[in-house]
C-alpha cells in the first residue's frame, strides 16, 4: 500500500497540452475518483502513473519514490480497462493465473514437461508391446499392428485421464526432490492455485473457473478482469472506466460490488469515469478535471454543496444545475439579482454581493432545490408554465418555462435556454404540461458565480 503524489505534472502531445500542471495527493488506502467530460485528460493522468505515457514535466511519486523513470512492470501497479482484455482461448483459471505465471520460473516447467513426455512415450511403447502379445496369443499374427495400436491408444487415454494426477504427484515426489527448479516451479504453481481460488472466492467466480470468457456474462468477464488485477496484490490499483461496457442495471450492481471490494482490499485506488454518479457513489474523494486542469478535489458532499466554479457546479449533480445570467442591483437598501428571466431578492447571508453591485453574475440553482406550489414568503415567487414532464418512477423531472419577455411589442420566438429550468420532484408528479404553477428557490441552496472568472462567490 502507498500514497501517490502528482507534483506539477504536465503532459503534452506535440503542441497539445492534455494535462496541465496537475497537483494531487492520494492517500494510502484511499479510493479516489477522477471525473470529467470526455477528452479532459483523465486517462492520460492515469496512464502517466502506470508508466504507459511519459511525463513531460513534473514528478509522480508512489510512496516516497519518484517513478518517472521506473518501468511500468516495476511500479507495482495493476490496471483494469474498459475492455476486459481477457485471453479468449484461456479459461478463467488461466486468465487469473496469467500474470502470476508470467513471473514464475520457466525452466522447472520445461523440465517437468519433458519428463512427462518421456513417461507417456514409455507408457505407449509398453502398451503397444502388451497389445502385440495379446494379439499373438489370441488371434495369431494377423492385424497385429492395427489391434495393438487401437488397444494402446485407448488404454493410454484412460490411463492418462484416470491416473494423471496420481502419476504427476508421484513423479513430482520422486523427481521433484532431485531438481531445485522443478521444486520451485511446483511450489509456485501451488501458490498460484491457492491465490486463484481465493480470488475466485472473493469475486464469486468459483463456479466459472473452467469456462472460457465467451461463456461468461459481461459482469462476470469484468470480475475476471478485476480479479486479474487484484491477484497480483498491487500497491496501487488503477481503474479506467471499468464499468462502461456493462448495461445500466449491471453497472449499478457492479458499482456496489466494487464498493464492497475496495473496502475489503483497502488498496490505494484511482478510478477514472466520466459518470459523475459513479464518482459520487464510489469515491472517498472526487477529483474533477476539465480541459486538462484539475478543478476541485473534495468529498462527494463538498463537491456537490460547495462547488468551486460554474463548471464543477454544472458537472456534478443530475440533472445539471440551472444557470441564469444577470447582474446585481441595489434596490431599497437591499440587493436584487436582475435578469430577463427573473428578479431575485438576495438573502442577507449573501452580503458579499455588495461588491458586485452593477456587475454581472450568474445565478445557479439545482433542480432538486426548486419547490413547486409551496406556501411561504411572498418574495422570490415565480409564475411559470410546465413545458415538459418526465416521470421516471422514483422522481419526476419537469421543465418550467418562465414568461417570455416582451421587447418592443414582439415576443421572443427562440428565447434563450435559460428561460427554461429543470425541476426535480420526488415521486410521480400529478402536474400536467401547460399547467401554471408557482415556484420558489431554497434560499440556502442558491449559488452565485462571478461572470468573468466563473468562480463561485462564497457567501
Ligand atoms: P475519455 O473519457 O474520452 O476517455 P479522457 O478524459 O480520458 O477522455 P484522454 O484520453 O486523457 O481523455 O485524452 C486527453 C486529450 O489528449 C484528448 O484530447 C486526446 O485527444 C489527447 N490525446 C490522448 N492521447 C493522445 C496521443 N497519444 N496523441 C495525441 N493526443 C492524445
Coordinates of C-alpha atoms and ligand atoms in Angstrom, one line a residue:
X1 CA 0.0 0.0 0.0
X2 CA 1.2 3.5 -0.7
X3 CA 0.5 7.2 -1.2
X4 CA 0.5 8.6 -4.7
X5 CA 1.6 12.1 -5.4
X6 CA 1.4 14.2 -8.6
X7 CA 3.6 17.3 -8.4
X8 CA 3.2 19.9 -11.2
X9 CA 2.6 17.2 -13.8
X10 CA 2.1 18.3 -17.4
X11 CA 1.7 16.1 -20.4
X12 CA 2.0 17.4 -23.9
X13 CA 1.3 15.5 -27.2
X14 CA 3.2 17.7 -29.7
X15 CA 1.8 21.2 -29.2
X16 CA -1.3 20.0 -27.5
X17 CA -1.3 20.0 -23.7
X18 CA -3.5 17.2 -22.4
X19 CA -2.8 17.6 -18.7
X20 CA -1.7 21.0 -17.2
X21 CA 0.3 21.5 -14.0
X22 CA -1.5 18.7 -12.2
X23 CA -1.1 18.5 -8.4
X24 CA -2.8 15.8 -6.4
X25 CA -2.0 13.6 -3.4
X26 CA -3.9 10.3 -3.0
X27 CA -3.7 8.9 0.5
X28 CA -2.8 5.4 1.4
X29 CA -5.9 3.1 1.2
X30 CA -7.9 6.0 -0.4
X31 CA -10.4 5.3 -3.3
X32 CA -10.2 8.5 -5.5
X33 CA -12.5 9.1 -8.5
X34 CA -11.1 11.1 -11.3
X35 CA -14.1 12.5 -13.1
X36 CA -14.6 14.9 -16.0
X37 CA -16.0 15.1 -19.6
X38 CA -14.6 13.1 -22.5
X39 CA -11.1 14.3 -23.6
X40 CA -10.4 16.2 -20.4
X41 CA -7.2 14.2 -19.7
X42 CA -8.3 11.6 -17.1
X43 CA -6.9 8.6 -18.8
X44 CA -3.6 10.4 -19.6
X45 CA -3.3 11.3 -15.9
X46 CA -3.8 7.6 -15.0
X47 CA -1.5 6.3 -17.8
X48 CA 1.3 8.5 -16.6
X49 CA 1.1 6.9 -13.2
X50 CA 1.1 3.5 -14.7
X51 CA 4.1 4.4 -16.8
X52 CA 2.3 4.0 -20.1
X53 CA 2.6 7.7 -21.0
X54 CA 5.8 9.6 -20.5
X55 CA 5.6 12.7 -18.2
X56 CA 6.5 15.9 -20.0
X57 CA 7.1 17.9 -16.8
X58 CA 6.8 17.3 -13.1
X59 CA 7.1 14.2 -10.9
X60 CA 4.9 11.3 -9.8
X61 CA 5.7 9.6 -6.6
X62 CA 4.5 6.2 -5.3
X63 CA 5.2 6.1 -1.6
X64 CA 8.4 8.1 -1.3
X65 CA 9.9 7.1 -4.6
X66 CA 9.8 9.2 -7.8
X67 CA 8.7 6.8 -10.5
X68 CA 9.1 9.0 -13.6
X69 CA 11.9 6.7 -14.9
X70 CA 10.6 3.4 -13.4
X71 CA 9.5 0.7 -15.9
X72 CA 5.7 0.0 -15.8
X73 CA 6.2 -3.6 -14.7
X74 CA 8.3 -2.4 -11.7
X75 CA 5.7 0.1 -10.4
X76 CA 3.6 -2.5 -8.5
X77 CA 0.5 -1.1 -10.2
X78 CA -2.4 -3.1 -11.6
X79 CA -4.7 -1.6 -14.2
X80 CA -8.2 -2.5 -15.3
X81 CA -9.6 -1.1 -18.5
X82 CA -13.0 -0.6 -20.1
X83 CA -12.3 -3.5 -22.5
X84 CA -11.8 -6.5 -20.3
X85 CA -8.7 -7.6 -22.3
X86 CA -9.1 -11.3 -21.3
X87 CA -7.3 -14.1 -23.3
X88 CA -10.2 -15.7 -25.2
X89 CA -8.5 -19.1 -25.5
X90 CA -7.7 -19.4 -21.8
X91 CA -10.3 -20.3 -19.2
X92 CA -11.0 -18.2 -16.1
X93 CA -8.4 -20.0 -14.0
X94 CA -5.7 -19.5 -16.6
X95 CA -6.7 -15.9 -17.2
X96 CA -6.4 -15.2 -13.5
X97 CA -3.2 -17.1 -13.2
X98 CA -1.6 -15.5 -16.3
X99 CA 0.1 -12.5 -14.6
X100 CA 1.5 -14.7 -11.8
X101 CA 2.8 -17.4 -14.2
X102 CA 4.5 -14.7 -16.3
X103 CA 6.6 -14.0 -13.3
X104 CA 7.3 -17.7 -12.3
X105 CA 10.3 -19.7 -13.3
X106 CA 10.1 -21.3 -16.8
X107 CA 13.0 -23.8 -16.5
X108 CA 11.3 -26.0 -14.0
X109 CA 8.1 -26.1 -16.1
X110 CA 10.0 -27.1 -19.2
X111 CA 11.9 -29.8 -17.4
X112 CA 8.7 -31.3 -15.9
X113 CA 7.0 -31.2 -19.3
X114 CA 10.0 -33.1 -20.8
X115 CA 9.8 -35.7 -18.1
X116 CA 6.0 -36.2 -18.6
X117 CA 6.5 -36.5 -22.3
X118 CA 9.2 -39.2 -21.9
X119 CA 6.9 -41.1 -19.5
X120 CA 4.0 -41.0 -21.9
X121 CA 6.2 -42.3 -24.7
X122 CA 7.3 -45.1 -22.4
X123 CA 3.7 -46.0 -21.5
X124 CA 2.6 -46.0 -25.1
X125 CA 5.5 -48.2 -26.1
X126 CA 4.8 -50.6 -23.2
X127 CA 1.1 -50.8 -24.0
X128 CA 1.9 -51.4 -27.7
X129 CA 4.0 -54.3 -26.6
X130 CA 1.2 -55.7 -24.5
X131 CA -1.2 -55.3 -27.4
X132 CA 1.1 -57.2 -29.6
X133 CA 1.5 -60.0 -27.1
X134 CA -2.3 -60.3 -26.7
X135 CA -2.7 -60.4 -30.4
X136 CA -0.1 -63.2 -30.7
X137 CA -1.9 -65.3 -28.1
X138 CA -5.5 -64.7 -29.1
X139 CA -5.6 -64.1 -32.8
X140 CA -2.4 -65.3 -34.3
X141 CA -0.3 -62.8 -36.3
X142 CA -3.0 -61.1 -38.5
X143 CA -3.7 -57.4 -37.9
X144 CA -1.1 -57.1 -35.3
X145 CA -0.2 -53.5 -35.8
X146 CA -3.7 -52.3 -36.1
X147 CA -5.1 -54.0 -33.0
X148 CA -2.1 -53.2 -30.9
X149 CA -2.3 -49.6 -32.0
X150 CA -6.0 -49.4 -31.1
X151 CA -5.6 -51.1 -27.7
X152 CA -2.6 -49.0 -26.7
X153 CA -4.4 -45.8 -27.8
X154 CA -7.5 -46.4 -25.6
X155 CA -5.6 -47.7 -22.7
X156 CA -3.3 -44.6 -22.8
X157 CA -6.3 -42.3 -22.9
X158 CA -8.0 -44.0 -20.0
X159 CA -4.7 -44.2 -18.0
X160 CA -3.9 -40.6 -18.8
X161 CA -7.2 -39.2 -17.7
X162 CA -7.7 -41.5 -14.7
X163 CA -4.3 -41.5 -13.1
X164 CA -2.8 -38.4 -14.5
X165 CA -2.9 -36.6 -11.1
X166 CA -1.5 -39.6 -9.2
X167 CA 1.3 -40.1 -11.7
X168 CA 2.1 -36.5 -11.6
X169 CA 2.1 -36.3 -7.8
X170 CA 4.3 -39.5 -7.7
X171 CA 6.7 -38.2 -10.3
X172 CA 6.9 -34.9 -8.6
X173 CA 7.8 -36.6 -5.3
X174 CA 10.4 -38.8 -7.0
X175 CA 12.0 -36.4 -9.5
X176 CA 11.0 -33.1 -7.9
X177 CA 13.2 -33.7 -4.9
X178 CA 16.2 -34.1 -7.2
X179 CA 15.7 -30.8 -9.1
X180 CA 15.6 -27.4 -7.5
X181 CA 14.0 -25.7 -10.4
X182 CA 11.2 -28.3 -10.5
X183 CA 10.6 -27.8 -6.8
X184 CA 10.4 -24.1 -7.2
X185 CA 8.0 -24.4 -10.2
X186 CA 5.7 -26.8 -8.2
X187 CA 5.7 -24.5 -5.2
X188 CA 4.8 -21.5 -7.4
X189 CA 2.1 -23.5 -9.2
X190 CA 0.6 -24.5 -5.8
X191 CA 0.8 -20.9 -4.6
X192 CA -0.9 -19.7 -7.9
X193 CA -3.6 -22.3 -7.4
X194 CA -4.3 -21.0 -3.9
X195 CA -4.3 -17.4 -5.0
X196 CA -6.6 -18.1 -7.9
X197 CA -9.0 -20.0 -5.7
X198 CA -9.0 -17.2 -3.1
X199 CA -9.6 -14.5 -5.7
X200 CA -12.3 -16.6 -7.4
X201 CA -14.0 -16.9 -4.0
X202 CA -13.7 -13.1 -3.3
X203 CA -15.3 -12.3 -6.7
X204 CA -17.8 -15.2 -6.6
X205 CA -16.3 -16.8 -9.7
X206 CA -15.7 -20.3 -8.2
X207 CA -18.3 -21.8 -10.5
X208 CA -16.9 -20.2 -13.6
X209 CA -13.2 -21.2 -13.2
X210 CA -13.1 -23.6 -16.1
X211 CA -15.2 -21.6 -18.5
X212 CA -13.8 -19.6 -21.4
X213 CA -14.5 -15.8 -21.5
X214 CA -17.1 -16.2 -24.3
X215 CA -19.1 -18.4 -22.0
X216 CA -19.4 -15.7 -19.3
X217 CA -21.7 -12.7 -18.9
X218 CA -20.4 -9.1 -19.2
X219 CA -20.4 -8.7 -15.4
X220 CA -18.6 -12.0 -14.9
X221 CA -16.0 -11.0 -17.5
X222 CA -15.4 -7.7 -15.8
X223 CA -15.0 -9.5 -12.5
X224 CA -12.3 -11.7 -14.1
X225 CA -10.6 -8.6 -15.3
X226 CA -10.7 -7.2 -11.8
X227 CA -9.5 -10.5 -10.4
X228 CA -6.5 -10.5 -12.7
X229 CA -5.5 -7.1 -11.2
X230 CA -6.3 -8.0 -7.6
X231 CA -4.4 -11.3 -7.7
X232 CA -1.1 -9.5 -8.2
X233 CA -1.5 -7.8 -4.9
X234 CA -0.6 -4.3 -6.3
X235 CA 0.4 -1.3 -4.3
X236 CA -1.9 0.9 -6.4
X237 CA -5.0 -0.1 -8.3
X238 CA -6.0 1.9 -11.4
X239 CA -9.4 1.5 -13.0
X240 CA -10.1 3.2 -16.3
X241 CA -13.9 3.3 -16.9
X242 CA -14.1 -0.4 -16.0
X243 CA -17.9 -0.5 -16.0
X244 CA -18.8 1.4 -19.2
X245 CA -19.3 -1.8 -21.3
X246 CA -22.0 -3.1 -18.9
X247 CA -25.7 -2.4 -19.3
X248 CA -27.3 0.1 -16.8
X249 CA -28.6 -2.5 -14.4
X250 CA -25.3 -4.4 -14.2
X251 CA -23.4 -1.2 -13.8
X252 CA -25.3 -0.4 -10.7
X253 CA -24.8 -3.9 -9.3
X254 CA -21.1 -3.9 -10.1
X255 CA -20.7 -0.4 -8.6
X256 CA -22.0 -1.8 -5.3
X257 CA -19.7 -4.8 -5.6
X258 CA -16.7 -2.6 -6.3
X259 CA -17.5 -0.6 -3.2
X260 CA -17.5 -3.7 -1.0
X261 CA -14.4 -5.0 -2.7
X262 CA -12.4 -1.8 -2.3
X263 CA -13.3 -1.7 1.4
X264 CA -12.2 -5.3 1.8
X265 CA -8.9 -4.8 -0.1
X266 CA -8.1 -1.4 1.1
X267 CA -5.6 -0.8 -1.8
X268 CA -4.9 2.8 -2.8
X269 CA -7.2 3.1 -5.9
X270 CA -7.8 5.6 -8.7
X271 CA -10.9 5.2 -10.6
X272 CA -11.5 7.1 -13.9
X273 CA -15.0 7.8 -15.0
X274 CA -17.0 10.4 -16.9
X275 CA -20.1 9.4 -15.0
X276 CA -20.5 11.7 -12.0
X277 CA -23.0 9.4 -10.3
X278 CA -20.4 6.6 -10.4
X279 CA -17.8 9.1 -8.9
X280 CA -20.2 10.3 -6.2
X281 CA -21.1 6.8 -5.1
X282 CA -17.7 5.2 -5.2
X283 CA -15.1 7.8 -4.3
X284 CA -13.8 8.7 -0.8
X285 CA -12.9 11.9 -2.6
X286 CA -13.6 13.1 -6.1
X287 CA -11.1 15.0 -8.4
X288 CA -12.9 16.9 -11.1
X289 CA -11.0 17.7 -14.3
X290 CA -11.8 19.9 -17.3
X291 CA -9.6 20.7 -20.3
X292 CA -6.5 19.1 -18.7
X293 CA -6.9 21.1 -15.5
X294 CA -7.8 19.9 -12.1
X295 CA -10.8 21.9 -11.0
X296 CA -11.6 20.7 -7.5
X297 CA -10.8 17.8 -5.1
X298 CA -13.1 17.0 -2.2
X299 CA -15.5 14.5 -0.7
X300 CA -18.7 14.0 -2.7
X301 CA -20.6 16.2 -0.3
X302 CA -18.1 19.1 -0.6
X303 CA -18.1 19.0 -4.3
X304 CA -21.8 18.9 -4.5
X305 CA -22.6 21.5 -1.8
X306 CA -19.6 23.9 -2.4
X307 CA -18.5 23.7 -6.0
X308 CA -15.5 26.0 -6.6
X309 CA -16.8 27.2 -10.0
X310 CA -19.6 27.0 -12.6
X311 CA -18.0 24.1 -14.4
X312 CA -18.0 21.8 -11.2
X313 CA -21.5 23.1 -10.2
X314 CA -22.8 22.1 -13.6
X315 CA -20.9 18.8 -13.9
X316 CA -21.7 17.3 -10.5
X317 CA -25.4 16.7 -9.9
X318 CA -28.0 15.1 -12.1
X319 CA -29.9 16.8 -13.8
X320 CA -27.4 19.7 -14.0
X321 CA -27.7 22.9 -12.1
X322 CA -29.8 25.7 -13.8
X323 CA -27.9 28.9 -14.6
X324 CA -29.2 32.4 -15.3
X325 CA -27.1 35.3 -16.4
X326 CA -27.9 38.7 -14.8
X327 CA -26.5 41.5 -12.6
X328 CA -26.7 42.7 -9.1
X329 CA -28.6 45.9 -8.4
X330 CA -29.2 47.8 -5.2
X331 CA -32.9 48.3 -4.6
X332 CA -34.4 49.8 -1.4
X333 CA -31.3 49.2 0.6
X334 CA -31.0 45.6 -0.3
X335 CA -29.6 43.6 -3.2
X336 CA -31.5 42.1 -6.1
X337 CA -30.3 39.8 -8.9
X338 CA -31.9 41.2 -12.1
X339 CA -32.1 39.3 -15.4
X340 CA -34.5 39.0 -18.3
X341 CA -35.8 35.7 -16.8
X342 CA -36.4 36.7 -13.2
X343 CA -35.6 39.0 -10.3
X344 CA -34.3 37.5 -7.1
X345 CA -34.2 39.4 -3.8
X346 CA -30.8 38.3 -2.4
X347 CA -30.8 36.8 1.1
X348 CA -28.8 38.5 3.8
X349 CA -26.2 35.8 4.0
X350 CA -25.0 36.9 0.6
X351 CA -23.9 40.3 1.8
X352 CA -20.6 39.7 -0.1
X353 CA -22.5 40.5 -3.2
X354 CA -22.5 44.2 -2.3
X355 CA -19.1 44.1 -4.0
X356 CA -20.9 43.1 -7.2
X357 CA -23.4 46.0 -7.4
X358 CA -23.9 46.8 -11.1
X359 CA -21.7 43.8 -12.0
X360 CA -22.6 40.7 -13.9
X361 CA -23.0 37.5 -12.1
X362 CA -24.6 34.0 -12.8
X363 CA -27.3 32.6 -10.5
X364 CA -27.3 28.8 -10.1
X365 CA -30.0 26.6 -8.6
X366 CA -30.1 22.8 -8.6
X367 CA -33.3 21.1 -10.0
X368 CA -33.9 19.5 -6.6
X369 CA -33.8 22.9 -4.8
X370 CA -36.7 24.4 -6.7
X371 CA -40.1 24.0 -4.9
X372 CA -43.4 24.0 -6.7
X373 CA -46.6 25.4 -5.2
X374 CA -45.3 25.7 -1.6
X375 CA -46.6 28.2 0.9
X376 CA -44.2 30.7 2.3
X377 CA -42.7 34.2 1.9
X378 CA -44.0 36.4 -0.8
X379 CA -40.5 37.3 -2.1
X380 CA -39.0 35.4 -4.9
X381 CA -42.0 33.5 -6.2
X382 CA -42.4 33.0 -9.9
X383 CA -45.3 32.0 -12.0
X384 CA -44.2 29.5 -14.6
X385 CA -45.7 27.1 -17.1
X386 CA -44.9 23.4 -17.3
X387 CA -43.4 22.7 -20.7
X388 CA -42.4 19.1 -20.4
X389 CA -43.0 16.4 -17.7
X390 CA -40.7 13.3 -17.5
X391 CA -41.8 10.8 -14.9
X392 CA -39.0 8.3 -14.2
X393 CA -40.7 6.4 -11.4
X394 CA -38.8 7.5 -8.3
X395 CA -38.8 11.1 -9.4
X396 CA -40.3 13.4 -12.0
X397 CA -38.3 15.9 -14.0
X398 CA -40.4 18.9 -15.1
X399 CA -39.2 21.6 -17.4
X400 CA -40.7 25.0 -16.4
X401 CA -40.9 27.9 -18.8
X402 CA -40.5 31.4 -17.4
X403 CA -42.7 34.1 -19.1
X404 CA -41.2 35.3 -22.3
X405 CA -40.1 38.9 -22.1
X406 CA -41.8 41.3 -24.4
X407 CA -39.4 43.5 -26.3
X408 CA -40.8 46.3 -28.4
X409 CA -44.2 44.6 -28.5
X410 CA -42.6 41.4 -30.0
X411 CA -42.3 38.2 -28.1
X412 CA -39.1 36.2 -28.3
X413 CA -39.6 33.3 -30.6
X414 CA -36.3 31.4 -29.9
X415 CA -35.8 32.6 -26.4
X416 CA -32.5 31.6 -24.7
X417 CA -32.3 28.3 -22.9
X418 CA -32.1 29.9 -19.6
X419 CA -35.8 30.8 -19.7
X420 CA -36.4 27.1 -19.1
X421 CA -35.3 25.4 -15.9
X422 CA -35.5 21.8 -14.9
X423 CA -37.0 20.8 -11.6
X424 CA -36.7 17.5 -9.9
X425 CA -39.7 16.4 -7.9
X426 CA -39.8 13.4 -5.7
X427 CA -42.1 10.5 -6.8
X428 CA -44.7 10.7 -9.5
X429 CA -46.0 14.2 -10.0
X430 CA -49.6 15.0 -10.8
X431 CA -48.6 18.2 -12.5
X432 CA -49.6 18.4 -16.2
X433 CA -48.0 20.0 -19.2
X434 CA -49.2 23.6 -19.8
X435 CA -50.3 23.9 -16.2
X436 CA -49.4 27.2 -14.5
X437 CA -47.6 26.8 -11.2
X438 CA -45.6 28.9 -8.7
X439 CA -42.0 28.1 -7.9
X440 CA -39.6 29.2 -5.3
X441 CA -35.9 28.5 -4.7
X442 CA -34.4 27.1 -1.4
X443 CA -32.6 30.2 -0.1
X444 CA -29.8 28.1 1.5
X445 CA -29.1 26.4 -1.8
X446 CA -28.8 29.3 -4.2
X447 CA -25.4 29.9 -5.7
X448 CA -23.8 32.9 -7.4
X449 CA -20.8 32.8 -9.8
X450 CA -18.5 35.6 -11.0
X451 CA -19.4 36.2 -14.6
X452 CA -15.7 36.6 -15.7
X453 CA -13.8 34.0 -13.7
X454 CA -16.9 31.7 -13.2
X455 CA -15.7 31.1 -9.7
X456 CA -18.4 30.6 -7.1
X457 CA -18.9 33.7 -4.9
X458 CA -18.6 32.3 -1.4
X459 CA -21.3 33.7 0.9
Ligands
LIG1 P1 -12.3 9.8 -22.4 O1 -13.2 9.9 -21.2 O2 -13.0 10.1 -23.7 O3 -11.5 8.6 -22.4 P2 -10.1 11.3 -21.2 O4 -10.6 12.4 -20.3 O5 -9.7 10.1 -20.6 O6 -11.3 11.1 -22.3 P3 -7.6 11.4 -22.5 O7 -7.7 10.1 -23.2 O8 -6.7 11.5 -21.3 O9 -9.0 12.0 -22.2 O10 -7.1 12.5 -23.6 C1 -6.9 13.8 -23.3 C2 -6.6 14.6 -24.6 O11 -5.4 14.2 -25.1 C3 -7.6 14.3 -25.7 O12 -7.9 15.5 -26.4 C4 -6.9 13.3 -26.6 O13 -7.3 13.5 -27.9 C5 -5.5 13.7 -26.4 N1 -4.6 12.6 -26.6 C6 -4.6 11.4 -25.8 N2 -3.7 10.6 -26.2 C7 -3.0 11.2 -27.2 C8 -1.9 10.8 -28.1 N3 -1.3 9.6 -27.9 N4 -1.6 11.7 -29.0 C9 -2.2 12.9 -29.2 N5 -3.2 13.3 -28.4 C10 -3.6 12.4 -27.5

